[in-house]
XYZ file of C-alpha atoms in Angstrom:
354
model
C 0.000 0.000 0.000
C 3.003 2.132 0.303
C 4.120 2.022 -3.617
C 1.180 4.676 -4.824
C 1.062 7.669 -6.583
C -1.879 9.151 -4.656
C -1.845 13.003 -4.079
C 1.159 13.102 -6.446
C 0.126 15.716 -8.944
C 2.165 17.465 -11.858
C 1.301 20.869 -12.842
C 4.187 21.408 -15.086
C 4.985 19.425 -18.616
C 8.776 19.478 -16.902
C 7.098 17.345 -13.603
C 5.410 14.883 -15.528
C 8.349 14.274 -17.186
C 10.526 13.306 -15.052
C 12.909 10.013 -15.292
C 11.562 8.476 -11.982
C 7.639 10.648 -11.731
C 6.581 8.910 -8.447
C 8.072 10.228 -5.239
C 8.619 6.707 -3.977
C 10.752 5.461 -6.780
C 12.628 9.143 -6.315
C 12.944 8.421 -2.367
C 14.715 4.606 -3.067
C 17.055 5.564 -5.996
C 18.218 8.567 -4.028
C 18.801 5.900 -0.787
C 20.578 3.291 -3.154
C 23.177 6.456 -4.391
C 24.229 7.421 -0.656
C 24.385 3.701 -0.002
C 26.565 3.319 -3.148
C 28.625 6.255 -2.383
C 28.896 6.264 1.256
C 28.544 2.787 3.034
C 29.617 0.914 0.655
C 33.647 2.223 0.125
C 33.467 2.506 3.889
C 32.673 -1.141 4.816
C 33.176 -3.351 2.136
C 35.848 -5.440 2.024
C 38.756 -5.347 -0.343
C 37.619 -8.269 -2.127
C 34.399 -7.625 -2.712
C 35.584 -4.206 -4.287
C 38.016 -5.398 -6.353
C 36.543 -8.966 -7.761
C 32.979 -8.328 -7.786
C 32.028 -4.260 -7.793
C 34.594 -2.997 -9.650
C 34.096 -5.070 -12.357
C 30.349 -5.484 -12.412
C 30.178 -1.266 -12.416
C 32.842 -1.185 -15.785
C 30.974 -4.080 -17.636
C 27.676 -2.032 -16.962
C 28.682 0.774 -18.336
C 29.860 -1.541 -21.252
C 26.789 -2.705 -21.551
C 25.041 0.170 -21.127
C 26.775 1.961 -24.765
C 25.702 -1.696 -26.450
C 22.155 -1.243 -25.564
C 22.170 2.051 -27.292
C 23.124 0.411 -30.282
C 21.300 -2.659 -30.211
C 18.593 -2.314 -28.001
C 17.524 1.181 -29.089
C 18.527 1.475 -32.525
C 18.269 -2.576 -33.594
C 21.749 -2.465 -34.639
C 23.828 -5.853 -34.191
C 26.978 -5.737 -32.873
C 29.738 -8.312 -32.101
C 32.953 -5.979 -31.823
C 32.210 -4.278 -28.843
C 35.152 -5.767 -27.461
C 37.425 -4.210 -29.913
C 35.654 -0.606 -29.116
C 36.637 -1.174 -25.813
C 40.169 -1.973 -26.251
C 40.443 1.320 -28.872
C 39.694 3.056 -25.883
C 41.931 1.775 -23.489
C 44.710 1.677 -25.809
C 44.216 5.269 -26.940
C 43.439 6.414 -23.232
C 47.237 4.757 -22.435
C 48.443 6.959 -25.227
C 47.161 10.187 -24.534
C 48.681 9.328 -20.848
C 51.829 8.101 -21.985
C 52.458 10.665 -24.836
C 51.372 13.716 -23.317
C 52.619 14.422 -19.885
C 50.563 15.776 -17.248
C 47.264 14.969 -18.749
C 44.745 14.445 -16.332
C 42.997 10.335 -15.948
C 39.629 11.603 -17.152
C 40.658 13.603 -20.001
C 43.015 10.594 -21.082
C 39.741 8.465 -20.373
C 37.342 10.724 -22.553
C 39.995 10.959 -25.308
C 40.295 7.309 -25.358
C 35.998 7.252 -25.896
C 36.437 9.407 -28.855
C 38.918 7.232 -30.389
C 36.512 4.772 -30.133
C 33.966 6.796 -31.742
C 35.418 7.442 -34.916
C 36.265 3.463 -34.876
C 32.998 2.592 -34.160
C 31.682 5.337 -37.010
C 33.776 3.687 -39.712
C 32.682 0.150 -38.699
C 29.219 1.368 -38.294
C 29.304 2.998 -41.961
C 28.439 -0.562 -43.299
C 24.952 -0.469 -41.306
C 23.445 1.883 -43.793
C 23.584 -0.952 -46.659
C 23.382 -3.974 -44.849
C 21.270 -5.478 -41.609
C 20.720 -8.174 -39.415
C 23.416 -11.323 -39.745
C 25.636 -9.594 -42.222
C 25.864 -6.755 -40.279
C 26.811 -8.601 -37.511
C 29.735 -9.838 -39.383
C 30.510 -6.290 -40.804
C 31.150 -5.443 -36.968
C 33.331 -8.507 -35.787
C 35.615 -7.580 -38.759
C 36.284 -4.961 -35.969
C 37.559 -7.723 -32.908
C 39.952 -8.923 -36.058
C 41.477 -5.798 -37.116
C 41.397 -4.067 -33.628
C 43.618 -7.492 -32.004
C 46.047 -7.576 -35.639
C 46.675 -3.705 -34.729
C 47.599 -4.321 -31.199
C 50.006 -6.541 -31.929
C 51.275 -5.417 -35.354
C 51.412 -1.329 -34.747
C 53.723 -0.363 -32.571
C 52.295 2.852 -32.008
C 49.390 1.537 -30.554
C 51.224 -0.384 -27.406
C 54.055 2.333 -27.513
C 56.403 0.312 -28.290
C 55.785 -2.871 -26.718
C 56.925 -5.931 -28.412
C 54.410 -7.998 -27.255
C 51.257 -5.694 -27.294
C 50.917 -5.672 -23.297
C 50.944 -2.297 -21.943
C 50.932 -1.038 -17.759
C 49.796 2.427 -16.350
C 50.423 3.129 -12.579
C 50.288 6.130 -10.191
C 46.892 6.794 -11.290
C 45.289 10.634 -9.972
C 42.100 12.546 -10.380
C 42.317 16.021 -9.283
C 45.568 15.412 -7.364
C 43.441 12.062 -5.654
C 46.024 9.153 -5.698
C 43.611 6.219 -7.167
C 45.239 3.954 -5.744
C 42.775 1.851 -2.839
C 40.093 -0.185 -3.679
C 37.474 2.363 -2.414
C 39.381 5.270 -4.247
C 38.623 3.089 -7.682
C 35.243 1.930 -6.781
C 33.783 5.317 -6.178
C 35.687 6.274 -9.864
C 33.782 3.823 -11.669
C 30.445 4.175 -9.902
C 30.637 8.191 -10.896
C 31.431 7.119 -14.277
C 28.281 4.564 -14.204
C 25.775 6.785 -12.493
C 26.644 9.759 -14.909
C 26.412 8.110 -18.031
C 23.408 6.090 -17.078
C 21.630 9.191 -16.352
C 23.204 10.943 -19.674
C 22.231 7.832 -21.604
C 18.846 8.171 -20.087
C 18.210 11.487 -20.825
C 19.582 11.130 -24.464
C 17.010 8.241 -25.355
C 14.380 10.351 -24.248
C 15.345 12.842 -26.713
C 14.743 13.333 -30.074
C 17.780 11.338 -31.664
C 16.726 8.539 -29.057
C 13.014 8.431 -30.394
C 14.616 8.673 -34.257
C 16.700 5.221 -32.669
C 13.932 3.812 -31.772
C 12.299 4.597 -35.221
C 14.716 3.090 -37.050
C 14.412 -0.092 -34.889
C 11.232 -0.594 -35.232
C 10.754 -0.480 -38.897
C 13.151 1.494 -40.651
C 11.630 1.907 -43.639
C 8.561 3.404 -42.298
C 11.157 5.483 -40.502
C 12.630 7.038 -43.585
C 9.350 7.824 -45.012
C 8.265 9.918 -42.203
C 11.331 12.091 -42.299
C 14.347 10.398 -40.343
C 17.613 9.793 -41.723
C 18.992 6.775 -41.502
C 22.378 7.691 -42.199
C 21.935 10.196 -39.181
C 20.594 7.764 -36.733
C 22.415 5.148 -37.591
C 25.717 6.492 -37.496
C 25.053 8.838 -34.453
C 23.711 5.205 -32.667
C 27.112 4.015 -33.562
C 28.995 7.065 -32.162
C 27.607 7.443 -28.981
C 27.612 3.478 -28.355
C 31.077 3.014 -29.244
C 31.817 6.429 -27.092
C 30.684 4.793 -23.480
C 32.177 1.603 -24.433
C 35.199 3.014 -25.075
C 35.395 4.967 -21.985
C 34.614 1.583 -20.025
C 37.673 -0.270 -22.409
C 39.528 2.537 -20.599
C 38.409 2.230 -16.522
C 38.596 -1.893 -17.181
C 42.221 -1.132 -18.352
C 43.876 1.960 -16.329
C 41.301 1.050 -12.864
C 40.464 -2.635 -12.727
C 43.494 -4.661 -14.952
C 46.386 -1.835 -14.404
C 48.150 -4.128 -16.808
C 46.456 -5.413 -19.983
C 46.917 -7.131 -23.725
C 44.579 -7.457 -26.662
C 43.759 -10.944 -25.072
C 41.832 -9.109 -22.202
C 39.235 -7.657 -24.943
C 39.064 -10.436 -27.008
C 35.787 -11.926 -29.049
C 34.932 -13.354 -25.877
C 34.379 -9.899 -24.426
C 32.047 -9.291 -26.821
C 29.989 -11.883 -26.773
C 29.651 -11.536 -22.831
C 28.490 -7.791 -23.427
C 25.957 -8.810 -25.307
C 25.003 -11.331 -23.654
C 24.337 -9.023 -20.929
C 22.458 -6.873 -23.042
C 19.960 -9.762 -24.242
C 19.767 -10.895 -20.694
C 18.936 -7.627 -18.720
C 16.662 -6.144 -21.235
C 16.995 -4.891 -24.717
C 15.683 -1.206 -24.879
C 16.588 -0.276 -20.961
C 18.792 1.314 -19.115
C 18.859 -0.390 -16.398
C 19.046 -3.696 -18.711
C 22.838 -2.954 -18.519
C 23.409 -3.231 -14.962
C 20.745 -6.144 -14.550
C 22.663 -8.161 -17.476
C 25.832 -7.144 -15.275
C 24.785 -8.789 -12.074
C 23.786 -12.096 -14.002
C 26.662 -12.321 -15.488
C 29.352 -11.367 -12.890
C 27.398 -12.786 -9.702
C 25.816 -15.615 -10.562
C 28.933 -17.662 -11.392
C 30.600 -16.259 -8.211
C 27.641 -17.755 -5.930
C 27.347 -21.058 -7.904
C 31.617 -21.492 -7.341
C 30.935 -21.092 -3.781
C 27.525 -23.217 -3.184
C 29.420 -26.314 -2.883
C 31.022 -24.775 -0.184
C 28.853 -23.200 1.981
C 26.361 -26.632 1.006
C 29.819 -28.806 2.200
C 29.706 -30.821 -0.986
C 32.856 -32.944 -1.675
C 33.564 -31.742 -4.828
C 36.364 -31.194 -6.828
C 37.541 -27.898 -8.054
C 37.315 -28.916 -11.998
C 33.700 -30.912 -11.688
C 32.644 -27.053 -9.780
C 33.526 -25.363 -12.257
C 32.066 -27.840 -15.268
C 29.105 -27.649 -13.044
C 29.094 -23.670 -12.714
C 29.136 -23.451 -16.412
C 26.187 -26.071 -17.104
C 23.889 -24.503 -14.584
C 25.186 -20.927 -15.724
C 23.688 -21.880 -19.523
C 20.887 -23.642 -17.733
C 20.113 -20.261 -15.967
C 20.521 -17.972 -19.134
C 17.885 -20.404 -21.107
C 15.052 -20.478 -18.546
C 14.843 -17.107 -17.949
C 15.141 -15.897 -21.787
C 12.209 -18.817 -21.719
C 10.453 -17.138 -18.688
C 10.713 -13.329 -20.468
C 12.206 -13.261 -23.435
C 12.657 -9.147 -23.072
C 15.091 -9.670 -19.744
C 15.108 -8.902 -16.378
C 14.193 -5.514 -16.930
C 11.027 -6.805 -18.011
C 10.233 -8.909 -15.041
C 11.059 -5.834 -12.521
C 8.607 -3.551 -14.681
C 5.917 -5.927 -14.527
C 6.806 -6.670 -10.481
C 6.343 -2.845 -10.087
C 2.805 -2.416 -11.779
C 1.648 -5.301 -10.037
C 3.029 -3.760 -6.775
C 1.191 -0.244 -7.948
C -2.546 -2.343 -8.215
C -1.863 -4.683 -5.565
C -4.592 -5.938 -4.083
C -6.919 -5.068 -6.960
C -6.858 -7.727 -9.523
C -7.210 -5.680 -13.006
């Protein structure tokens, strides 16, 4: 009875639309930032931030640029991985070429180096669709992982296309603990998300959305598909490339074109399919399936004091893991964004039946 919007009224077209309209859902996400931002870095332990948070927060905002592109604007992608290492390649040069540069201008730089990849792979998406366009994009993961370990620009020099950064600072801030790198990546997450929201909201977002639905009828009523396309492309390959950098400078410190491989990829978009095409907070659902989930099935042996060896857990992790992924694209085939709309408007009527 508590989840209403009773006595809630909007006078203003600005009030009613706001991202979260009822005062409840405004109350919760407001708790959920000062628990993110204060309790959290102050209690949790240093394994927790490093193994679970850290990465779950990058790979969301990974995930979050995909969606753009393929949940918004219907796009298929399967080089996201190489986007990601453009960026955290390019972010490592702008740090290592020009001194002084401050982390979240190398960071940015390293997202538009991605961008103007992820335009020129995206230029094939105004010809071709679906499948082939697919393969258009993994071309990408090929030519991305040749140039890391062909161009020696790229690494700087390295022989072997591995690359470190240390002695990492953001406005004089050593980034050094786990807490220090947690809260960098969470401000990164929550300011994109709320950018990205905003954005598909907007007009280019509702052209997206056009041209994913039935481009064709799109074109006819005035949108360009070269525009939205392209634009879908640039602003997806953007935020992934700014995560390629955090997953490289914050969470790896050391990295080679192994660590965004076409496995990379496919785990993005797995994510993507899992939390929810065509929602924001698809990304970070998809996120916590996929970085979670296997952590608690390693570990139920051993809190359920099975004898059981280490390679039959992890065979086992990965069957139930697939298991896991099939029922619930079974259960709701649009993600788990999906299921917690539909928990929330059932919340909203409960106890009425209609």
């Amino acid at each position: 009875m508590l989840y209403r919007e009773n006595g809630q009224f909007k006078s203003t077209y600005r009030a009613d639309q706001q991202i979260l309209p009822i005062r409840q859902d405004r109350v919760v996400m407001g708790l959920m930032l000062a628990f993110a931002f204060i309790v959290v870095p102050l209690s949790a332990p240093e394994y927790l931030l490093r193994a679970i948070l850290i990465p779950f927060l990058i790979l969301s905002l990974a995930a979050l640029g995909l969606n753009i592109l393929v949940g918004y604007c219907g796009q298929i992608s399967l080089g996201t991985g190489a986007f990601m290492a453009v960026g955290a390649y390019a972010a490592y040069n702008a740090q290592a070429r020009i001194e002084g540069l401050p982390l979240i201008v190398s960071l940015l730089l390293g997202g538009v180096a991605s961008t103007i990849v992820g335009v020129i792979f995206g230029i094939p998406s105004l010809r071709i669709r679906g499948l082939y366009l697919a393969v258009a994009t993994l071309a990408a993961q090929f030519f991305v992982d040749w140039a890391a370990l062909r161009l020696k620009f790229v690494t700087n020099g390295s022989e072997s296309g591995s690359v470190s950064v240390s002695g990492l600072q953001v406005f004089g801030i050593p980034i050094e603990s786990p807490a220090s790198k947690y809260l960098l990546c969470l401000s990164f997450a929550v300011v994109f998300a709320l950018l990205a929201k905003n954005l598909v909201r907007s007009a280019i977002g509702r052209e997206w959305m056009a041209m994913r639905d039935m481009d064709v009828a799109a074109a006819v009523i005035g949108i360009r598909p070269v525009h939205a396309k392209l634009t879908a492309f640039a602003v997806s390959a953007f935020i992934v490339g700014v995560a390629g950098g955090l997953w490289g400078f914050v969470h790896l410190g050391a990295w080679e074109p192994a660590a965004f491989n076409i496995d990379r990829s496919f785990q993005l978009l797995f994510m993507v399919i899992i939390g929810g095409l065509g929602s924001i907070m698809g990304g970070f659902l998809g996120a916590a399936f996929i970085v979670l989930l296997p952590i608690v099935l390693e570990r139920l042996p051993q809190l359920l004091q099975l004898p059981m060896s280490t390679a039959l857990s992890s065979h086992l992790t990965s069957m139930v893991f697939g298991a896991l992924i099939v029922f619930f694209l079974i259960v709701e085939p649009h993600g788990l964004a999906r299921l917690w709309s539909t928990a929330k408007e059932k919340l909203r009527l409960w106890p009425f039946p209609h």
